[in-house]
Short mmCIF file of C-alpha atoms and ligand atoms in Angstrom, two decimals:
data_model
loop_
_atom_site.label_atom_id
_atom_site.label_comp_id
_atom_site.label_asym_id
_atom_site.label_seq_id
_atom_site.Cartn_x
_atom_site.Cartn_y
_atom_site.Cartn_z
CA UNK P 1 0.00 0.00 0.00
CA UNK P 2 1.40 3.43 -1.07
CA UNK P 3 0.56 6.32 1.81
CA UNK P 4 0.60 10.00 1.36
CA UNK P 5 3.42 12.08 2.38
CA UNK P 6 4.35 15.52 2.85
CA UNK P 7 6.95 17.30 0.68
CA UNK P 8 7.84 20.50 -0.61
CA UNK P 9 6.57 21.68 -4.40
CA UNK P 10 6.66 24.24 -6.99
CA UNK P 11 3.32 24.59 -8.68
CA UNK P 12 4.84 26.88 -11.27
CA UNK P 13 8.06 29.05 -12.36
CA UNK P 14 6.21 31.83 -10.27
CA UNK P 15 5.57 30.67 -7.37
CA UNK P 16 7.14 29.84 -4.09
CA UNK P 17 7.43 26.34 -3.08
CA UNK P 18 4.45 25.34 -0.88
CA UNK P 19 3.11 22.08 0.99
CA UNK P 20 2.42 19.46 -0.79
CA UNK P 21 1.29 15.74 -0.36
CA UNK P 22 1.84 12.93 -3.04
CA UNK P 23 2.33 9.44 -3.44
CA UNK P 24 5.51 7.22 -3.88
CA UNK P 25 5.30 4.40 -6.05
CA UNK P 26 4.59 0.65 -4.85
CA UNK P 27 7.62 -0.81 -3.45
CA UNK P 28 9.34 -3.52 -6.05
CA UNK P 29 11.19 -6.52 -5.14
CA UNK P 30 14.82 -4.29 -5.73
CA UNK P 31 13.30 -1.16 -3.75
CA UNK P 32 14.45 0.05 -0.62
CA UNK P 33 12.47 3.38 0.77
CA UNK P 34 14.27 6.41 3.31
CA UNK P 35 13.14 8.05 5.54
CA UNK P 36 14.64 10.82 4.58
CA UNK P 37 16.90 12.77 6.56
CA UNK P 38 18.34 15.30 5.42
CA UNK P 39 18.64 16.66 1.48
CA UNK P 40 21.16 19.31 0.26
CA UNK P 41 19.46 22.38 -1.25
CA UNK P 42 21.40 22.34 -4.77
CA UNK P 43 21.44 25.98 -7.55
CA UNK P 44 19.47 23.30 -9.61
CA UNK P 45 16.96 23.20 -7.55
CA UNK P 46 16.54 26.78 -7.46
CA UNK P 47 17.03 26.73 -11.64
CA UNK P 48 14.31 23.86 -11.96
CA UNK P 49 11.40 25.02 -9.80
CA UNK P 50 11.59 28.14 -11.58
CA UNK P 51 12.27 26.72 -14.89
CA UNK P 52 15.21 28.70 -15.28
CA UNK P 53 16.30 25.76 -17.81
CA UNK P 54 12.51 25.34 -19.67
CA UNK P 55 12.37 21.74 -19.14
CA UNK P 56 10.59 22.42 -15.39
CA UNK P 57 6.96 20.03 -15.31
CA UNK P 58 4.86 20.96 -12.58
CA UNK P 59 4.46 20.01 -9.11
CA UNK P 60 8.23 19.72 -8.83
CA UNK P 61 9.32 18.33 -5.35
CA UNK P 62 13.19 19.07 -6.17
CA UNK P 63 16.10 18.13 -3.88
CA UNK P 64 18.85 15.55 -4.73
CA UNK P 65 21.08 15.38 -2.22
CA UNK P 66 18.95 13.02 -0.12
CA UNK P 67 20.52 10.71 2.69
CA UNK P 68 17.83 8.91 4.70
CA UNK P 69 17.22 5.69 6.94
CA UNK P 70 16.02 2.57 5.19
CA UNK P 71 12.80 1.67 6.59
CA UNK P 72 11.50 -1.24 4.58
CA UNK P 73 13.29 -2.96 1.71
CA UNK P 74 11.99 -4.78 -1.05
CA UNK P 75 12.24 -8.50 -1.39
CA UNK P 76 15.23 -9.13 -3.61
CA UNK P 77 17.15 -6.37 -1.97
CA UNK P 78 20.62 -7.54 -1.26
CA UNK P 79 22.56 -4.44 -0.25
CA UNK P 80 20.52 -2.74 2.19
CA UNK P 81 18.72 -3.72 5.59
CA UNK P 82 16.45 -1.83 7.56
CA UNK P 83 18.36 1.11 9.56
CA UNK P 84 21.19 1.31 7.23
CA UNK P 85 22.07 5.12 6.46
CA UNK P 86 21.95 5.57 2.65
CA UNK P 87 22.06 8.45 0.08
CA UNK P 88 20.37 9.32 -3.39
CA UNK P 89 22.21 11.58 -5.94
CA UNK P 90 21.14 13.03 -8.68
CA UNK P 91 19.55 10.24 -10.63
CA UNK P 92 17.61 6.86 -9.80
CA UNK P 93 17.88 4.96 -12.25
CA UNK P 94 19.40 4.68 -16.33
CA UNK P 95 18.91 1.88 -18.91
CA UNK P 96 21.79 -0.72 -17.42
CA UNK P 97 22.21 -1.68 -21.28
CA UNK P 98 24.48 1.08 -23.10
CA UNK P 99 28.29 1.25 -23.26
CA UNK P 100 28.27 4.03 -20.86
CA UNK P 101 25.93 1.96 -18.33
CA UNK P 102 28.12 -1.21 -19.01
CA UNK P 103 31.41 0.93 -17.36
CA UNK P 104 29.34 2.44 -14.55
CA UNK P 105 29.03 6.06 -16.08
CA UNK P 106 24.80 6.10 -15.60
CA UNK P 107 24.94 9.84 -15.98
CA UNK P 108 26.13 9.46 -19.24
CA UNK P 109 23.46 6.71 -20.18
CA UNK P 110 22.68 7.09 -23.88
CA UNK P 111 18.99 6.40 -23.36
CA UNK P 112 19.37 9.32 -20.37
CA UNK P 113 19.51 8.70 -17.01
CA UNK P 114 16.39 9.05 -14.82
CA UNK P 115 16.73 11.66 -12.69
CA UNK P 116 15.81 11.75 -8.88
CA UNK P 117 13.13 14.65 -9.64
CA UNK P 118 11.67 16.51 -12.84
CA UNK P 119 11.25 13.23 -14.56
CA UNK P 120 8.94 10.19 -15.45
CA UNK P 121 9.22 6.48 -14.14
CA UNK P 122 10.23 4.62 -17.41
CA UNK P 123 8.30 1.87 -15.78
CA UNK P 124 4.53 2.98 -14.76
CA UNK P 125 4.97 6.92 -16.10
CA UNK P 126 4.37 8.72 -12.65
CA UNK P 127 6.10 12.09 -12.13
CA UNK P 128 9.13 11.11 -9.92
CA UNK P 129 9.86 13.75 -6.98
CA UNK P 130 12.98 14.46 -4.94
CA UNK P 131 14.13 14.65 -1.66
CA UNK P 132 12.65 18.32 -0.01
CA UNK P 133 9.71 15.21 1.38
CA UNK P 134 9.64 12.60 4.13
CA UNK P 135 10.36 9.65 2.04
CA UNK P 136 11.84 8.22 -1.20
CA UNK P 137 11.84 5.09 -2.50
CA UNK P 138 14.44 4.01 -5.22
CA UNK P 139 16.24 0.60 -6.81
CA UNK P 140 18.91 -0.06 -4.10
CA UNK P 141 21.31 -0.39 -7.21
CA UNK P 142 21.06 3.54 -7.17
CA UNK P 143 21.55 4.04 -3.20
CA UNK P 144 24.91 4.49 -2.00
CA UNK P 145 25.73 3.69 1.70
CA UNK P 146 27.21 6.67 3.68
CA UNK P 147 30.23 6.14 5.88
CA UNK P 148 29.49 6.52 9.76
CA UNK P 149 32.35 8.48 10.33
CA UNK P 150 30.66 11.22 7.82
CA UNK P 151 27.42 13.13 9.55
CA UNK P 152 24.57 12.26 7.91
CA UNK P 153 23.66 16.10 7.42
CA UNK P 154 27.24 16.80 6.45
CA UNK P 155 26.93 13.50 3.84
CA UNK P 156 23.96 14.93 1.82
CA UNK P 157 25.54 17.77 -0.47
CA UNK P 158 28.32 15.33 -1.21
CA UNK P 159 25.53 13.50 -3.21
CA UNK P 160 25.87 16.89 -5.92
CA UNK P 161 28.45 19.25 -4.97
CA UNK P 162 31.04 16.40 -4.01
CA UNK P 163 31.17 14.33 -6.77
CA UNK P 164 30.68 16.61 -9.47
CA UNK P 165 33.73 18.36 -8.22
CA UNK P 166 35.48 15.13 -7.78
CA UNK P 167 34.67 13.57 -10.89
CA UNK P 168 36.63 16.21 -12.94
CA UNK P 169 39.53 16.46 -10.68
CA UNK P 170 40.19 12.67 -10.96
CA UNK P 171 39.43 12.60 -14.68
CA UNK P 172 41.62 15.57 -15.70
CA UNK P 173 44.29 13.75 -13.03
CA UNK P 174 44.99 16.85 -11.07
CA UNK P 175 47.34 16.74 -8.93
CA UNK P 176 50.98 17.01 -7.63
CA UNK P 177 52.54 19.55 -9.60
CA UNK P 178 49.82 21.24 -10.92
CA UNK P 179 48.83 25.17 -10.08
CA UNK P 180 44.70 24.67 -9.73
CA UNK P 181 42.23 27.13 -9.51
CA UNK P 182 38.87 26.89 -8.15
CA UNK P 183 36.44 29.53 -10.05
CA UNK P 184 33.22 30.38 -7.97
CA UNK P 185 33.38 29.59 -4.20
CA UNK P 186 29.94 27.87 -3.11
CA UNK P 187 28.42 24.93 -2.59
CA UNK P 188 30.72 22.74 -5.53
CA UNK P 189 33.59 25.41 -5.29
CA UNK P 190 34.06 24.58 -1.76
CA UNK P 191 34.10 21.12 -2.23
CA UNK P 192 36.44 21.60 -4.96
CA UNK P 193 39.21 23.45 -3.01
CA UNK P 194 39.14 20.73 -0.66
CA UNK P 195 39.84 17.93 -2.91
CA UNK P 196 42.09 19.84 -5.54
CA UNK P 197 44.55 20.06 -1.94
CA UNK P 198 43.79 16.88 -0.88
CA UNK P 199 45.08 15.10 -4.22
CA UNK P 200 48.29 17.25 -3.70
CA UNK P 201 47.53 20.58 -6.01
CA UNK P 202 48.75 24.28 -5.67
CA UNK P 203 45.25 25.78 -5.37
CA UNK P 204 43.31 29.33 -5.44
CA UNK P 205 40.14 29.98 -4.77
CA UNK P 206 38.54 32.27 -7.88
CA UNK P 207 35.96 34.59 -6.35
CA UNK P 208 34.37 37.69 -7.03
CA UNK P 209 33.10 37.89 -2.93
CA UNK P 210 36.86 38.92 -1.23
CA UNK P 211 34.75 38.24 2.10
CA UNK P 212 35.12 34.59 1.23
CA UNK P 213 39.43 34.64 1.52
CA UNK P 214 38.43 34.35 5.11
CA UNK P 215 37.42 30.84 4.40
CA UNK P 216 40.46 29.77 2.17
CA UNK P 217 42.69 28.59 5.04
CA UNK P 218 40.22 26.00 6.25
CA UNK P 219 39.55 24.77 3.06
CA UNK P 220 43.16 24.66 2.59
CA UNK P 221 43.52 27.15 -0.39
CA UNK P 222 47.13 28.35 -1.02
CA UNK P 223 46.04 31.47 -1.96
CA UNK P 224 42.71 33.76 -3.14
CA UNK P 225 42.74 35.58 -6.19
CA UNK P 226 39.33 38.54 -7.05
CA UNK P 227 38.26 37.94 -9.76
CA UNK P 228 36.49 41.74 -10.14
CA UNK P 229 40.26 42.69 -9.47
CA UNK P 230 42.18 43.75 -12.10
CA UNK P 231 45.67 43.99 -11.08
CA UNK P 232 44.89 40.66 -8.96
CA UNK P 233 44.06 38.85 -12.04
CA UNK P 234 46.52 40.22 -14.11
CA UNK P 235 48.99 38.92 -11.76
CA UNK P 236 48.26 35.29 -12.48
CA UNK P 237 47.69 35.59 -16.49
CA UNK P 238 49.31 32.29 -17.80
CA UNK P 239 50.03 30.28 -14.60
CA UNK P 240 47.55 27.77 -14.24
CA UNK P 241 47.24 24.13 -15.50
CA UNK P 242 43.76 23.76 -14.34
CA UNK P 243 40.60 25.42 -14.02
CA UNK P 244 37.50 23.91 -12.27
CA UNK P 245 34.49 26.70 -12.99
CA UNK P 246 31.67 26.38 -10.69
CA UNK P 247 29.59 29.88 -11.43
CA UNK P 248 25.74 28.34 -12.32
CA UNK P 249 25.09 30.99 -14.72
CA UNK P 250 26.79 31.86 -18.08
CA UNK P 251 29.08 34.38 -17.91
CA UNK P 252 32.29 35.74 -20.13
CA UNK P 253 35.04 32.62 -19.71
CA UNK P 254 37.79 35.11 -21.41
CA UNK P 255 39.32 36.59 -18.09
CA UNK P 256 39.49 33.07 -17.03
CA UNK P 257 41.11 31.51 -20.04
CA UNK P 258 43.72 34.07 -19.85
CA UNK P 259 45.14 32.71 -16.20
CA UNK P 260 46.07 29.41 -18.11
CA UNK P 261 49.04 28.28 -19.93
CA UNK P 262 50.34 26.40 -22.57
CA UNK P 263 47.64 22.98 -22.92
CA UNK P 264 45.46 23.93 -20.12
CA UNK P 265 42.05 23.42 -19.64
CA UNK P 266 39.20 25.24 -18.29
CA UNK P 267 35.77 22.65 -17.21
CA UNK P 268 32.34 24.11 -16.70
CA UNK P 269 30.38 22.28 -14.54
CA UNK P 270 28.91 25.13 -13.27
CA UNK P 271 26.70 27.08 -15.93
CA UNK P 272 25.43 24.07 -18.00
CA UNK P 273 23.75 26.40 -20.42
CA UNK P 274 24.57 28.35 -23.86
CA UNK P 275 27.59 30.31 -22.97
CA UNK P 276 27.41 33.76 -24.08
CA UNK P 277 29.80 36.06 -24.89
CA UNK P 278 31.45 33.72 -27.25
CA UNK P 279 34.68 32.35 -27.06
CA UNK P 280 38.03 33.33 -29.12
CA UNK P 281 39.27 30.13 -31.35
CA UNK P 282 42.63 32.04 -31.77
CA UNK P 283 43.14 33.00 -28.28
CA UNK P 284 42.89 29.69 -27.50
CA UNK P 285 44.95 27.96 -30.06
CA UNK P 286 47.94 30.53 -29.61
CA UNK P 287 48.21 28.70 -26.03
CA UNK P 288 46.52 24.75 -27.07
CA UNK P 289 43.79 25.56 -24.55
CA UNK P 290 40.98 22.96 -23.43
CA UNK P 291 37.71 23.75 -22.46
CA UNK P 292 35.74 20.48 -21.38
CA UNK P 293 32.58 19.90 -19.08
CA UNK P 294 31.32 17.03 -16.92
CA UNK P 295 28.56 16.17 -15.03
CA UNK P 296 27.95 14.28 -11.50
CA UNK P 297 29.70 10.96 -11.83
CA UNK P 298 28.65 7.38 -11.82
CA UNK P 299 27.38 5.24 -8.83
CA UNK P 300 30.83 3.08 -8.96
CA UNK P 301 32.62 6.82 -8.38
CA UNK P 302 30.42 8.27 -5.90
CA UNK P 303 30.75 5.48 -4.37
CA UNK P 304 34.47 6.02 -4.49
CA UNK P 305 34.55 10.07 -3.31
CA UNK P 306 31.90 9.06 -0.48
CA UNK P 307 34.88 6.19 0.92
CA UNK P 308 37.59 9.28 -0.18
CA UNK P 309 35.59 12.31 1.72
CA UNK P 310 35.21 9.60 4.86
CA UNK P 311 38.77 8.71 4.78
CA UNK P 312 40.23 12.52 4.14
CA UNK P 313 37.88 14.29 6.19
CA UNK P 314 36.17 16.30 3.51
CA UNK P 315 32.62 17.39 4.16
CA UNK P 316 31.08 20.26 3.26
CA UNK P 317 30.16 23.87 5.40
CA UNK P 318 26.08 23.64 5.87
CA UNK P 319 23.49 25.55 7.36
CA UNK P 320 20.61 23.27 8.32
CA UNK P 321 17.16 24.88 7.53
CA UNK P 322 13.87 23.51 8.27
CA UNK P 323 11.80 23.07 5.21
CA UNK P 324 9.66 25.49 6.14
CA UNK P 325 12.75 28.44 5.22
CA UNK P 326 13.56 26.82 1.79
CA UNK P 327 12.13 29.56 -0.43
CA UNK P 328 13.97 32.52 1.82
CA UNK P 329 16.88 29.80 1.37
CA UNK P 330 16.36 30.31 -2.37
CA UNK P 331 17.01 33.78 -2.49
CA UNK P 332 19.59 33.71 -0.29
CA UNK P 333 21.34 31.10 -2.81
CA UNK P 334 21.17 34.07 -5.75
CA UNK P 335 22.50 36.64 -3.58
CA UNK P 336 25.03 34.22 -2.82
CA UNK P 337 24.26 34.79 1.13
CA UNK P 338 25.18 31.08 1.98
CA UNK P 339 28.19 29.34 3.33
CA UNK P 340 28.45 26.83 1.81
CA UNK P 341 25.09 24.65 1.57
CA UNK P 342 21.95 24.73 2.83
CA UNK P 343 20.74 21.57 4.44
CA UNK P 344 16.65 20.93 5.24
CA UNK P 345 16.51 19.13 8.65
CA UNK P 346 13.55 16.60 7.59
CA UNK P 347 13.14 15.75 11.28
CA UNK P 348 12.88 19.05 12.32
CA UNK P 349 10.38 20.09 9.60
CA UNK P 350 5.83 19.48 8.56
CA UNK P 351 5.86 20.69 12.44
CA UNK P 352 4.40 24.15 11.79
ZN1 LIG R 1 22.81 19.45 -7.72
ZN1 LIG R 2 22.39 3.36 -20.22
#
């Protein structure tokens, strides 16, 4: 038997999110359902339920940066028992078929994945909703388990932020030797700083918010460099191997591309979006420049940064909200009033 719960929705671009009860799905024999937690409040979240991106179908229950306690499991599930702590990402399911499936890249599935909210059960066609609710249910192939030593709260924005920043670092091999620069300091540039040292990198934080240097020594930045600062910027043109570019809007890339040397790349996995002003092909072939994007990573790899973040001690800054806040936590995310991630407190929150 499926029973209403309460979650969070947008009703339309307009709108702020309000109360909102739904259904989950029946359970299936590979299900496990959460009691959810805690969930990460992601900029996609905030793009999405105001269909920033045009793809938004109403109600919208966003949030996927869920970590919950199993409360019932289906009856093939093998990896999961009842009060296990266990995290959703950003999708819940793919096609398990295609070459990217086949080497545990889901997000890259060629049939596309199935994403944890603004998208349709390939299997009975219901809307599927995200975490800002009191429970999910979701094939345990597509749950990760969370480490103890990480805090549960602490564990949910590694779910987005974490291994999107991850993902990039390991594929691009940063590391010892190189001069890295994190561009945009929030909820994935944080993250980013952290691993970029961790994995043995030179690295500055990018920021046009100086107020944020006063965060760079605990995230272990070597240094902080304005980016609204001319002669600050001008200082580093042609020194860095490596950029990582976490700003979630389009924006010019040019003063950016001009901190890089000879062969080095620039990755956007920030603004996902048609990137205006364009870019100069010549400016970037007088120096061999890169510029590359990624997105999340696969279940294999979070599984990976999750054991990584544990081990290293990497976990993000949050604020925990109570769901009742999220759309003053929304606006606070565009003015970029937030260090570094809001977190809703499920436990805490439908109290009001
Ligand atoms: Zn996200
Ligand atoms: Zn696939």
């Amino acid at each position: 038997m499926t029973k209403k719960i309460k979650g969070y929705a947008a009703v339309s671009a307009d709108k702020p999110l309000g109360l909102y009860e739904f259904e989950r799905r029946e359970m299936r024999p590979y299900d496990i359902e959460l009691d959810v937690l805690y969930c990460g409040v992601c900029h996609s979240d905030v793009h999405m339920a105001r269909n920033e991106w045009g793809v938004s179908v109403y109600p919208i229950v966003p949030g996927h940066e869920i970590v919950g306690r199993v409360s019932r499991i289906g009856k093939y599930v093998s990896k999961f028992k009842v009060g296990d702590i266990a995290g959703v990402g950003c999708f819940v399911d793919s096609c398990r078929q295609c070459d990217a499936c086949a080497v545990g890249l889901e997000q890259y599935c060629e049939r596309g994945m199935v994403q944890t909210y603004n998208s349709v059960d390939p299997i009975d066609g219901m809307a599927i909703q995200g975490g800002y609710s009191q429970n999910e249910i979701v094939d345990e192939n597509y749950v990760l388990h969370i480490p103890e030593s990480i805090d549960p709260a602490k564990a949910a924005p590694l779910l987005c932020a974490g291994i999107t920043t991850y993902s990039p670092l390991r594929h691009w091999k940063v590391g010892m030797g190189h001069k890295v620069g994190i561009v945009g300091i929030g909820g994935l540039g944080h993250m980013a700083v952290q691993y970029a040292k961790s994995f043995g990198a030179e690295v500055y934080m990018i920021t046009t918010t100086p107020e944020k240097s006063t965060t760079a020594e605990k995230l272990g930045a070597d240094g902080v460099i304005v980016a609204t600062d001319k002669v600050d910027m001008e200082a580093h043109v042609g020194s860095f191997d490596f950029l990582l570019n976490t700003i979630p809007e389009s924006h010019d890339l040019q003063p950016y591309l001009n901190l890089l040397k000879r062969d080095g790349t620039l990755i956007i996995v920030g603004a996902l979006t048609q990137i205006e002003p364009g870019i100069n092909g010549s400016k970037m072939a007088y120096k061999r420049l890169s510029i590359g994007t990624s997105l999340i990573g696969g279940i294999e790899e979070t599984r990976e940064m999750l054991d990584y973040s544990a081990k290293h001690n990497i976990v993000p800054e949050i604020e925990l909200i109570k769901i009742e806040d999220i759309n003053k936590a929304f606006d606070r995310i565009v003015d970029r009033d937030v260090r570094y991630r809001f977190v809703i407190d499920l436990k805490a929150s439908f109290k009001s």
